[in-house]
Amino acid sequence: MFLSVFDVFKIGIGPSSSHTMGPMTAAAHFLGLLRRHPSRHEAATVGATLHGSLAFTGKGHATDRAVALGLLGWTPAELDPDEAERQLDTLGKTHVLRLDGLPPLAFDPAVDIVFDYGPPLPGHANGLVFHARDSAGAEFLSQTYYSIGGGFVVTAQEREAPTLAATATSSWPYPFANAATMLRMARASGLSIAQMKRANEIHLQSPEEVERGLARLWSVMNGCIERGLSQEGELPGGLRVRRRAAKIHRQLVAERQSNRAQPHAISDWLSVYAMAVNEENAAGGRMVTSPTNGAAGVVPAVLRYYLDHCVGAEPDRVADFLLTAAAIGGLIKHNASISGAEAGCQGEVGSAAAMAAAGFCAVLGGSPEQVENAAEIALEHHLGMTCDPAAGLVQVPCIERNGIGAIKAVAAASLALRGDGSHFMPLDNCIEAMRQTGEAMNERFKETSLGGVAVNLPEC
């Protein structure tokens, strides 16, 4: 198994990697199938049906908007927000898709995107089905997709029978599929986790391409923090949640300048960086999945904390932080899940905290054993966390939850660095505990907004 750092960290848009980025990618993929189909010139209409969590929380997560954008030909990483809005406005008036290589296609997002609130599809809680029909209404093309978290999408066929390319490990320099193997390889090679991960990356791309890609990831992450720290007002969606990051940041700066800050204010710095990211996410801004959009604030917050607040911080270590974090994220995704619809928020913020703890521990000089311990501590103390977004919006409790996840990540790394790397619970066992917990968790607490915080709101 090899999951690139650029698979774990994907540049896209909010508010959700599984509800926005995944469906948009699926829609664009379906367009490609349609363009290659022998009956493409007979196509008259297209449509989509959302199942499971995509139906229950799709409105709050803007899944219908994402599907429409994908059918307009956009992908998350290439989206031009201004041009996309213009095209959506035109589509809303004409109800016609005009695409290269295809005849005009009737498509009204309000009618042709169906929210199916029945049982989810068998392959995953986030399922969606696209279809194309001719002028007589006969369906000639249909494809089922699953949005499995972090912006990843698989077809029903791929879900049932993973390809050899997706599962093969032998060709990579350091093909670790679990933490135990990762540590054995680190001891045998004398390399850090980041060095092994980098060696795997340059198996696919040149060293220069890898470094440029990593620099771009951090640029987008940090830019998202900066935008979030400068914006105010209400977030969209109807909950009337106000942005707080900008105000809190001003308060923290003023306290620091007056030398009157309390020692525990350092936690507020971590929180405000994470909240800035997730407020941007809730507003549909440009994001990096870390490993998902709903958990996108934790890794950037801890990395920004390292650079701006830690003694001896080295900007050149940003790449090592991201590579180490991606190695841990890949293990969790491969052996459990990063999807809130599949594992609850333990799979999103819990995974993000484990990744951030590992990266932070690494750049502070931690050994591979200490890095593994840091990731385990952070993940263990998110076990059982439900995914219960109010009104299906990635706002309450998601924004604050990222701030607390960042604090936990730093605490976990600090504890690990106080030890020698030996500890009772291996990371692999903790990942398996997370997988089992997610499997046993009631569906009401896995991104359906049918339980937890989502149904215990003030009546106002």
GROMACS .gro file of C-alpha atoms in nm:
model
  460
    1MET     CA    1   0.000   0.000   0.000
    2PHE     CA    2   0.131   0.343  -0.090
    3LEU     CA    3  -0.062   0.660  -0.028
    4SER     CA    4   0.118   0.969  -0.149
    5VAL     CA    5   0.147   1.280   0.065
    6PHE     CA    6  -0.048   1.448  -0.216
    7ASP     CA    7  -0.329   1.198  -0.168
    8VAL     CA    8  -0.352   1.264   0.205
    9PHE     CA    9  -0.327   1.640   0.154
   10LYS     CA   10  -0.545   1.752  -0.138
   11ILE     CA   11  -0.608   2.113  -0.240
   12GLY     CA   12  -0.978   2.180  -0.287
   13ILE     CA   13  -1.274   2.372  -0.150
   14GLY     CA   14  -1.500   2.357   0.156
   15PRO     CA   15  -1.711   2.271   0.330
   16SER     CA   16  -1.650   1.893   0.316
   17SER     CA   17  -1.404   1.662   0.148
   18SER     CA   18  -1.652   1.373   0.141
   19HIS     CA   19  -1.964   1.581   0.068
   20THR     CA   20  -1.815   1.847  -0.161
   21MET     CA   21  -1.481   1.744  -0.309
   22GLY     CA   22  -1.571   1.377  -0.354
   23PRO     CA   23  -1.907   1.432  -0.528
   24MET     CA   24  -1.758   1.704  -0.749
   25THR     CA   25  -1.480   1.465  -0.852
   26ALA     CA   26  -1.734   1.187  -0.913
   27ALA     CA   27  -1.946   1.414  -1.133
   28ALA     CA   28  -1.645   1.517  -1.340
   29HIS     CA   29  -1.548   1.150  -1.375
   30PHE     CA   30  -1.898   1.064  -1.494
   31LEU     CA   31  -1.870   1.333  -1.760
   32GLY     CA   32  -1.558   1.158  -1.884
   33LEU     CA   33  -1.745   0.827  -1.905
   34LEU     CA   34  -2.026   0.996  -2.094
   35ARG     CA   35  -1.789   1.157  -2.344
   36ARG     CA   36  -1.640   0.816  -2.423
   37HIS     CA   37  -1.972   0.631  -2.446
   38PRO     CA   38  -2.081   0.511  -2.794
   39SER     CA   39  -2.428   0.665  -2.741
   40ARG     CA   40  -2.299   0.999  -2.619
   41HIS     CA   41  -2.454   1.190  -2.910
   42GLU     CA   42  -2.798   1.058  -2.808
   43ALA     CA   43  -2.769   1.194  -2.454
   44ALA     CA   44  -3.049   1.434  -2.359
   45THR     CA   45  -3.057   1.447  -1.979
   46VAL     CA   46  -2.831   1.373  -1.683
   47GLY     CA   47  -2.908   1.339  -1.314
   48ALA     CA   48  -2.780   1.214  -0.980
   49THR     CA   49  -2.922   1.046  -0.669
   50LEU     CA   50  -2.757   1.097  -0.330
   51HIS     CA   51  -2.773   0.820  -0.071
   52GLY     CA   52  -2.692   0.775   0.297
   53SER     CA   53  -2.503   1.059   0.463
   54LEU     CA   54  -2.483   1.250   0.135
   55ALA     CA   55  -2.864   1.269   0.139
   56PHE     CA   56  -2.912   1.339   0.509
   57THR     CA   57  -2.654   1.618   0.534
   58GLY     CA   58  -2.606   1.703   0.168
   59LYS     CA   59  -2.794   2.032   0.181
   60GLY     CA   60  -2.590   2.158   0.473
   61HIS     CA   61  -2.266   2.044   0.310
   62ALA     CA   62  -2.355   2.192  -0.033
   63THR     CA   63  -2.337   1.850  -0.200
   64ASP     CA   64  -2.594   1.948  -0.462
   65ARG     CA   65  -2.384   2.251  -0.551
   66ALA     CA   66  -2.074   2.031  -0.575
   67VAL     CA   67  -2.249   1.785  -0.807
   68ALA     CA   68  -2.361   2.071  -1.033
   69LEU     CA   69  -2.007   2.212  -1.042
   70GLY     CA   70  -1.868   1.871  -1.130
   71LEU     CA   71  -2.119   1.831  -1.413
   72LEU     CA   72  -2.011   2.172  -1.536
   73GLY     CA   73  -1.664   2.020  -1.567
   74TRP     CA   74  -1.491   2.161  -1.258
   75THR     CA   75  -1.261   1.965  -1.027
   76PRO     CA   76  -1.183   2.078  -0.669
   77ALA     CA   77  -0.818   2.164  -0.727
   78GLU     CA   78  -0.887   2.368  -1.042
   79LEU     CA   79  -1.199   2.555  -0.935
   80ASP     CA   80  -1.215   2.925  -1.021
   81PRO     CA   81  -1.475   3.050  -0.767
   82ASP     CA   82  -1.584   3.356  -0.964
   83GLU     CA   83  -1.623   3.177  -1.297
   84ALA     CA   84  -1.789   2.880  -1.125
   85GLU     CA   85  -2.050   3.108  -0.968
   86ARG     CA   86  -2.120   3.266  -1.305
   87GLN     CA   87  -2.174   2.925  -1.462
   88LEU     CA   88  -2.397   2.810  -1.176
   89ASP     CA   89  -2.609   3.121  -1.219
   90THR     CA   90  -2.645   3.052  -1.592
   91LEU     CA   91  -2.733   2.688  -1.524
   92GLY     CA   92  -2.997   2.795  -1.272
   93LYS     CA   93  -3.166   3.004  -1.542
   94THR     CA   94  -3.130   2.776  -1.845
   95HIS     CA   95  -3.128   2.426  -1.689
   96VAL     CA   96  -2.898   2.320  -1.972
   97LEU     CA   97  -2.538   2.194  -1.964
   98ARG     CA   98  -2.334   2.293  -2.270
   99LEU     CA   99  -2.015   2.089  -2.270
  100ASP     CA  100  -1.747   2.014  -2.526
  101GLY     CA  101  -1.799   1.683  -2.702
  102LEU     CA  102  -2.161   1.642  -2.591
  103PRO     CA  103  -2.501   1.765  -2.710
  104PRO     CA  104  -2.690   2.012  -2.488
  105LEU     CA  105  -2.800   1.823  -2.175
  106ALA     CA  106  -3.111   1.905  -1.974
  107PHE     CA  107  -3.016   1.936  -1.608
  108ASP     CA  108  -3.200   2.127  -1.335
  109PRO     CA  109  -3.010   2.084  -1.005
  110ALA     CA  110  -3.329   2.146  -0.804
  111VAL     CA  111  -3.505   1.856  -0.978
  112ASP     CA  112  -3.239   1.627  -1.121
  113ILE     CA  113  -3.039   1.585  -0.798
  114VAL     CA  114  -3.248   1.352  -0.580
  115PHE     CA  115  -3.193   1.313  -0.205
  116ASP     CA  116  -3.277   0.952  -0.116
  117TYR     CA  117  -3.335   0.924   0.261
  118GLY     CA  118  -3.375   0.547   0.256
  119PRO     CA  119  -3.110   0.289   0.348
  120PRO     CA  120  -2.755   0.373   0.232
  121LEU     CA  121  -2.595   0.189  -0.057
  122PRO     CA  122  -2.404  -0.125   0.047
  123GLY     CA  123  -2.052  -0.006  -0.031
  124HIS     CA  124  -2.026   0.303   0.193
  125ALA     CA  125  -2.238   0.552   0.381
  126ASN     CA  126  -2.156   0.819   0.118
  127GLY     CA  127  -2.301   0.687  -0.207
  128LEU     CA  128  -2.419   0.862  -0.521
  129VAL     CA  129  -2.546   0.737  -0.856
  130PHE     CA  130  -2.522   0.929  -1.185
  131HIS     CA  131  -2.725   0.845  -1.494
  132ALA     CA  132  -2.768   0.966  -1.852
  133ARG     CA  133  -3.084   0.921  -2.059
  134ASP     CA  134  -3.174   0.972  -2.421
  135SER     CA  135  -3.460   1.188  -2.553
  136ALA     CA  136  -3.709   0.902  -2.500
  137GLY     CA  137  -3.613   0.878  -2.134
  138ALA     CA  138  -3.426   0.549  -2.169
  139GLU     CA  139  -3.121   0.519  -1.944
  140PHE     CA  140  -2.808   0.416  -2.135
  141LEU     CA  141  -2.535   0.498  -1.882
  142SER     CA  142  -2.525   0.473  -1.503
  143GLN     CA  143  -2.237   0.471  -1.255
  144THR     CA  144  -2.230   0.436  -0.878
  145TYR     CA  145  -1.962   0.616  -0.677
  146TYR     CA  146  -1.861   0.616  -0.312
  147SER     CA  147  -1.705   0.924  -0.154
  148ILE     CA  148  -1.487   0.753   0.105
  149GLY     CA  149  -1.336   1.055   0.281
  150GLY     CA  150  -1.054   1.299   0.219
  151GLY     CA  151  -1.180   1.374  -0.132
  152PHE     CA  152  -1.123   1.013  -0.243
  153VAL     CA  153  -1.382   0.859  -0.475
  154VAL     CA  154  -1.416   0.499  -0.593
  155THR     CA  155  -1.664   0.339  -0.827
  156ALA     CA  156  -1.881   0.052  -0.709
  157GLN     CA  157  -1.663  -0.184  -0.910
  158GLU     CA  158  -1.345  -0.054  -0.748
  159ARG     CA  159  -1.502  -0.075  -0.404
  160GLU     CA  160  -1.591  -0.440  -0.456
  161ALA     CA  161  -1.263  -0.542  -0.621
  162PRO     CA  162  -0.969  -0.306  -0.550
  163THR     CA  163  -0.719  -0.295  -0.831
  164LEU     CA  164  -0.375  -0.450  -0.797
  165ALA     CA  165  -0.219  -0.106  -0.842
  166ALA     CA  166  -0.405   0.026  -0.542
  167THR     CA  167  -0.295  -0.256  -0.312
  168ALA     CA  168   0.054  -0.346  -0.433
  169THR     CA  169   0.343  -0.256  -0.202
  170SER     CA  170   0.652  -0.437  -0.323
  171SER     CA  171   0.770  -0.173  -0.570
  172TRP     CA  172   0.813   0.107  -0.315
  173PRO     CA  173   1.145   0.163  -0.135
  174TYR     CA  174   0.975   0.151   0.207
  175PRO     CA  175   0.639  -0.025   0.163
  176PHE     CA  176   0.507  -0.006   0.519
  177ALA     CA  177   0.136  -0.087   0.553
  178ASN     CA  178   0.128  -0.061   0.932
  179ALA     CA  179   0.317   0.117   1.208
  180ALA     CA  180   0.506  -0.191   1.325
  181THR     CA  181   0.657  -0.239   0.979
  182MET     CA  182   0.728   0.134   0.957
  183LEU     CA  183   0.929   0.121   1.281
  184ARG     CA  184   1.117  -0.193   1.175
  185MET     CA  185   1.214  -0.027   0.847
  186ALA     CA  186   1.324   0.288   1.031
  187ARG     CA  187   1.547   0.086   1.264
  188ALA     CA  188   1.694  -0.119   0.979
  189SER     CA  189   1.761   0.181   0.755
  190GLY     CA  190   1.855   0.436   1.017
  191LEU     CA  191   1.615   0.679   0.848
  192SER     CA  192   1.342   0.894   0.995
  193ILE     CA  193   0.979   0.844   0.900
  194ALA     CA  194   0.997   1.160   0.690
  195GLN     CA  195   1.306   1.035   0.506
  196MET     CA  196   1.139   0.702   0.423
  197LYS     CA  197   0.823   0.881   0.312
  198ARG     CA  198   1.027   1.116   0.094
  199ALA     CA  199   1.203   0.817  -0.067
  200ASN     CA  200   0.863   0.671  -0.153
  201GLU     CA  201   0.747   1.002  -0.299
  202ILE     CA  202   1.047   1.042  -0.529
  203HIS     CA  203   0.972   0.694  -0.660
  204LEU     CA  204   0.683   0.869  -0.839
  205GLN     CA  205   0.817   1.219  -0.901
  206SER     CA  206   1.147   1.402  -0.907
  207PRO     CA  207   1.281   1.540  -0.578
  208GLU     CA  208   1.223   1.892  -0.708
  209GLU     CA  209   0.858   1.817  -0.786
  210VAL     CA  210   0.805   1.671  -0.441
  211GLU     CA  211   0.957   1.973  -0.267
  212ARG     CA  212   0.759   2.218  -0.482
  213GLY     CA  213   0.441   2.025  -0.409
  214LEU     CA  214   0.505   2.026  -0.035
  215ALA     CA  215   0.581   2.399  -0.041
  216ARG     CA  216   0.254   2.461  -0.227
  217LEU     CA  217   0.057   2.259   0.027
  218TRP     CA  218   0.190   2.468   0.313
  219SER     CA  219   0.135   2.789   0.117
  220VAL     CA  220  -0.234   2.704   0.069
  221MET     CA  221  -0.271   2.592   0.432
  222ASN     CA  222  -0.109   2.905   0.567
  223GLY     CA  223  -0.303   3.124   0.326
  224CYS     CA  224  -0.622   2.968   0.457
  225ILE     CA  225  -0.519   3.056   0.814
  226GLU     CA  226  -0.447   3.414   0.710
  227ARG     CA  227  -0.781   3.452   0.532
  228GLY     CA  228  -0.963   3.310   0.829
  229LEU     CA  229  -0.789   3.552   1.065
  230SER     CA  230  -0.901   3.848   0.856
  231GLN     CA  231  -1.267   3.766   0.790
  232GLU     CA  232  -1.569   3.850   1.007
  233GLY     CA  233  -1.946   3.820   0.987
  234GLU     CA  234  -2.189   3.529   0.978
  235LEU     CA  235  -2.117   3.196   0.817
  236PRO     CA  236  -2.365   3.077   0.551
  237GLY     CA  237  -2.623   2.809   0.617
  238GLY     CA  238  -2.885   2.954   0.848
  239LEU     CA  239  -2.743   2.875   1.193
  240ARG     CA  240  -2.625   3.237   1.220
  241VAL     CA  241  -2.287   3.124   1.354
  242ARG     CA  242  -2.049   3.417   1.363
  243ARG     CA  243  -1.683   3.399   1.275
  244ARG     CA  244  -1.469   3.440   1.587
  245ALA     CA  245  -1.112   3.378   1.477
  246ALA     CA  246  -1.036   3.737   1.371
  247LYS     CA  247  -1.156   3.886   1.700
  248ILE     CA  248  -0.977   3.629   1.913
  249HIS     CA  249  -0.660   3.682   1.715
  250ARG     CA  250  -0.673   4.058   1.773
  251GLN     CA  251  -0.718   3.995   2.146
  252LEU     CA  252  -0.421   3.758   2.157
  253VAL     CA  253  -0.195   4.001   1.972
  254ALA     CA  254  -0.294   4.284   2.207
  255GLU     CA  255  -0.230   4.069   2.516
  256ARG     CA  256   0.110   3.962   2.387
  257GLN     CA  257   0.211   4.318   2.316
  258SER     CA  258   0.111   4.427   2.665
  259ASN     CA  259   0.289   4.135   2.834
  260ARG     CA  260  -0.032   4.050   3.019
  261ALA     CA  261  -0.110   3.716   2.857
  262GLN     CA  262  -0.185   3.420   3.081
  263PRO     CA  263   0.032   3.110   3.030
  264HIS     CA  264  -0.268   2.909   2.909
  265ALA     CA  265  -0.319   3.161   2.624
  266ILE     CA  266  -0.088   2.941   2.417
  267SER     CA  267  -0.384   2.704   2.383
  268ASP     CA  268  -0.585   2.993   2.243
  269TRP     CA  269  -0.322   3.051   1.975
  270LEU     CA  270  -0.353   2.688   1.867
  271SER     CA  271  -0.731   2.711   1.870
  272VAL     CA  272  -0.748   3.035   1.675
  273TYR     CA  273  -0.529   2.902   1.394
  274ALA     CA  274  -0.747   2.592   1.364
  275MET     CA  275  -1.072   2.787   1.391
  276ALA     CA  276  -0.956   3.028   1.120
  277VAL     CA  277  -0.915   2.735   0.882
  278ASN     CA  278  -1.247   2.575   0.966
  279GLU     CA  279  -1.438   2.900   0.945
  280GLU     CA  280  -1.296   2.936   0.594
  281ASN     CA  281  -1.401   2.578   0.525
  282ALA     CA  282  -1.756   2.645   0.645
  283ALA     CA  283  -1.767   2.942   0.409
  284GLY     CA  284  -1.664   2.725   0.113
  285GLY     CA  285  -1.312   2.863   0.088
  286ARG     CA  286  -0.998   2.708  -0.056
  287MET     CA  287  -0.871   2.424   0.160
  288VAL     CA  288  -0.623   2.142   0.198
  289THR     CA  289  -0.772   1.814   0.319
  290SER     CA  290  -0.580   1.728   0.636
  291PRO     CA  291  -0.687   1.449   0.599
  292THR     CA  292  -1.045   1.576   0.543
  293ASN     CA  293  -1.203   1.920   0.519
  294GLY     CA  294  -1.400   1.875   0.840
  295ALA     CA  295  -1.067   1.819   1.019
  296ALA     CA  296  -0.861   2.055   0.803
  297GLY     CA  297  -0.764   2.296   1.081
  298VAL     CA  298  -0.561   2.068   1.307
  299VAL     CA  299  -0.246   2.003   1.102
  300PRO     CA  300  -0.206   2.364   0.976
  301ALA     CA  301  -0.265   2.499   1.327
  302VAL     CA  302   0.004   2.282   1.484
  303LEU     CA  303   0.249   2.355   1.204
  304ARG     CA  304   0.186   2.730   1.234
  305TYR     CA  305   0.227   2.699   1.612
  306TYR     CA  306   0.563   2.528   1.559
  307LEU     CA  307   0.689   2.800   1.324
  308ASP     CA  308   0.563   3.102   1.517
  309HIS     CA  309   0.585   2.996   1.880
  310CYS     CA  310   0.842   2.720   1.933
  311VAL     CA  311   1.203   2.784   2.031
  312GLY     CA  312   1.442   2.677   1.757
  313ALA     CA  313   1.174   2.630   1.491
  314GLU     CA  314   1.321   2.579   1.143
  315PRO     CA  315   1.114   2.669   0.835
  316ASP     CA  316   1.311   2.406   0.641
  317ARG     CA  317   1.143   2.137   0.854
  318VAL     CA  318   0.794   2.208   0.715
  319ALA     CA  319   0.836   1.934   0.457
  320ASP     CA  320   0.940   1.683   0.725
  321PHE     CA  321   0.632   1.773   0.929
  322LEU     CA  322   0.400   1.716   0.634
  323LEU     CA  323   0.569   1.394   0.522
  324THR     CA  324   0.554   1.247   0.872
  325ALA     CA  325   0.191   1.351   0.914
  326ALA     CA  326   0.104   1.200   0.576
  327ALA     CA  327   0.269   0.870   0.668
  328ILE     CA  328   0.044   0.841   0.974
  329GLY     CA  329  -0.265   0.954   0.784
  330GLY     CA  330  -0.200   0.691   0.520
  331LEU     CA  331  -0.178   0.416   0.781
  332ILE     CA  332  -0.507   0.521   0.938
  333LYS     CA  333  -0.687   0.541   0.605
  334HIS     CA  334  -0.548   0.206   0.490
  335ASN     CA  335  -0.627   0.017   0.810
  336ALA     CA  336  -0.940   0.196   0.933
  337SER     CA  337  -1.109   0.508   0.794
  338ILE     CA  338  -1.083   0.886   0.781
  339SER     CA  339  -1.450   0.923   0.689
  340GLY     CA  340  -1.692   1.075   0.939
  341ALA     CA  341  -1.977   0.890   0.770
  342GLU     CA  342  -1.796   0.561   0.827
  343ALA     CA  343  -1.613   0.609   1.157
  344GLY     CA  344  -1.752   0.922   1.322
  345CYS     CA  345  -1.538   1.224   1.407
  346GLN     CA  346  -1.273   1.001   1.562
  347GLY     CA  347  -1.190   0.919   1.200
  348GLU     CA  348  -1.162   1.285   1.105
  349VAL     CA  349  -1.039   1.505   1.392
  350GLY     CA  350  -0.891   1.202   1.567
  351SER     CA  351  -0.688   1.112   1.260
  352ALA     CA  352  -0.587   1.475   1.208
  353ALA     CA  353  -0.467   1.503   1.568
  354ALA     CA  354  -0.261   1.185   1.531
  355MET     CA  355  -0.106   1.321   1.211
  356ALA     CA  356  -0.031   1.660   1.364
  357ALA     CA  357   0.113   1.505   1.681
  358ALA     CA  358   0.344   1.287   1.472
  359GLY     CA  359   0.463   1.576   1.255
  360PHE     CA  360   0.517   1.802   1.555
  361CYS     CA  361   0.708   1.535   1.745
  362ALA     CA  362   0.928   1.472   1.442
  363VAL     CA  363   1.033   1.835   1.389
  364LEU     CA  364   1.108   1.870   1.760
  365GLY     CA  365   1.363   1.591   1.725
  366GLY     CA  366   1.156   1.289   1.818
  367SER     CA  367   1.272   0.941   1.720
  368PRO     CA  368   1.049   0.721   1.502
  369GLU     CA  369   0.936   0.541   1.818
  370GLN     CA  370   0.844   0.871   1.986
  371VAL     CA  371   0.662   0.984   1.672
  372GLU     CA  372   0.457   0.663   1.668
  373ASN     CA  373   0.383   0.710   2.038
  374ALA     CA  374   0.270   1.070   1.981
  375ALA     CA  375   0.028   0.961   1.708
  376GLU     CA  376  -0.110   0.684   1.928
  377ILE     CA  377  -0.170   0.914   2.226
  378ALA     CA  378  -0.354   1.168   2.011
  379LEU     CA  379  -0.571   0.909   1.838
  380GLU     CA  380  -0.647   0.714   2.156
  381HIS     CA  381  -0.795   1.018   2.323
  382HIS     CA  382  -1.038   1.080   2.038
  383LEU     CA  383  -1.178   0.726   2.034
  384GLY     CA  384  -1.557   0.720   2.034
  385MET     CA  385  -1.602   1.077   1.911
  386THR     CA  386  -1.921   1.105   1.708
  387CYS     CA  387  -1.982   1.308   1.393
  388ASP     CA  388  -2.291   1.515   1.473
  389PRO     CA  389  -2.293   1.842   1.274
  390ALA     CA  390  -2.586   2.068   1.358
  391ALA     CA  391  -2.813   2.111   1.055
  392GLY     CA  392  -2.562   1.915   0.850
  393LEU     CA  393  -2.330   2.217   0.847
  394VAL     CA  394  -1.958   2.186   0.919
  395GLN     CA  395  -1.983   2.454   1.190
  396VAL     CA  396  -2.116   2.329   1.524
  397PRO     CA  397  -1.932   2.153   1.685
  398CYS     CA  398  -1.676   2.114   1.406
  399ILE     CA  399  -1.497   2.450   1.421
  400GLU     CA  400  -1.417   2.438   1.792
  401ARG     CA  401  -1.348   2.065   1.773
  402ASN     CA  402  -1.054   2.136   1.542
  403GLY     CA  403  -0.911   2.379   1.796
  404ILE     CA  404  -0.930   2.122   2.074
  405GLY     CA  405  -0.783   1.860   1.840
  406ALA     CA  406  -0.481   2.083   1.780
  407ILE     CA  407  -0.432   2.128   2.154
  408LYS     CA  408  -0.451   1.752   2.207
  409ALA     CA  409  -0.198   1.697   1.928
  410VAL     CA  410   0.060   1.925   2.091
  411ALA     CA  411  -0.002   1.768   2.432
  412ALA     CA  412   0.038   1.419   2.284
  413ALA     CA  413   0.367   1.506   2.115
  414SER     CA  414   0.498   1.667   2.433
  415LEU     CA  415   0.416   1.358   2.639
  416ALA     CA  416   0.581   1.132   2.384
  417LEU     CA  417   0.896   1.344   2.384
  418ARG     CA  418   0.916   1.305   2.764
  419GLY     CA  419   0.950   0.929   2.714
  420ASP     CA  420   1.177   0.701   2.515
  421GLY     CA  421   0.917   0.577   2.269
  422SER     CA  422   0.821   0.263   2.458
  423HIS     CA  423   0.455   0.252   2.555
  424PHE     CA  424   0.171   0.010   2.631
  425MET     CA  425  -0.066   0.057   2.334
  426PRO     CA  426   0.089   0.032   1.984
  427LEU     CA  427  -0.047   0.267   1.721
  428ASP     CA  428  -0.162  -0.028   1.509
  429ASN     CA  429  -0.380  -0.155   1.795
  430CYS     CA  430  -0.523   0.192   1.851
  431ILE     CA  431  -0.609   0.222   1.480
  432GLU     CA  432  -0.784  -0.114   1.497
  433ALA     CA  433  -0.974   0.000   1.808
  434MET     CA  434  -1.087   0.306   1.614
  435ARG     CA  435  -1.200   0.090   1.324
  436GLN     CA  436  -1.399  -0.140   1.552
  437THR     CA  437  -1.552   0.154   1.737
  438GLY     CA  438  -1.661   0.313   1.411
  439GLU     CA  439  -1.807  -0.014   1.286
  440ALA     CA  440  -2.013  -0.055   1.604
  441MET     CA  441  -2.120   0.310   1.624
  442ASN     CA  442  -2.490   0.375   1.566
  443GLU     CA  443  -2.554   0.534   1.227
  444ARG     CA  444  -2.723   0.831   1.398
  445PHE     CA  445  -2.381   0.940   1.520
  446LYS     CA  446  -2.197   0.912   1.189
  447GLU     CA  447  -2.256   1.232   0.989
  448THR     CA  448  -2.631   1.187   0.947
  449SER     CA  449  -2.712   1.474   1.188
  450LEU     CA  450  -2.966   1.245   1.356
  451GLY     CA  451  -2.798   1.225   1.696
  452GLY     CA  452  -2.574   1.397   1.950
  453VAL     CA  453  -2.521   1.771   1.930
  454ALA     CA  454  -2.720   1.787   1.607
  455VAL     CA  455  -3.050   1.706   1.779
  456ASN     CA  456  -2.988   1.882   2.111
  457LEU     CA  457  -2.997   2.244   2.004
  458PRO     CA  458  -3.157   2.546   2.169
  459GLU     CA  459  -3.506   2.625   2.043
  460CYS     CA  460  -3.479   2.978   1.914
   0.00000   0.00000   0.00000
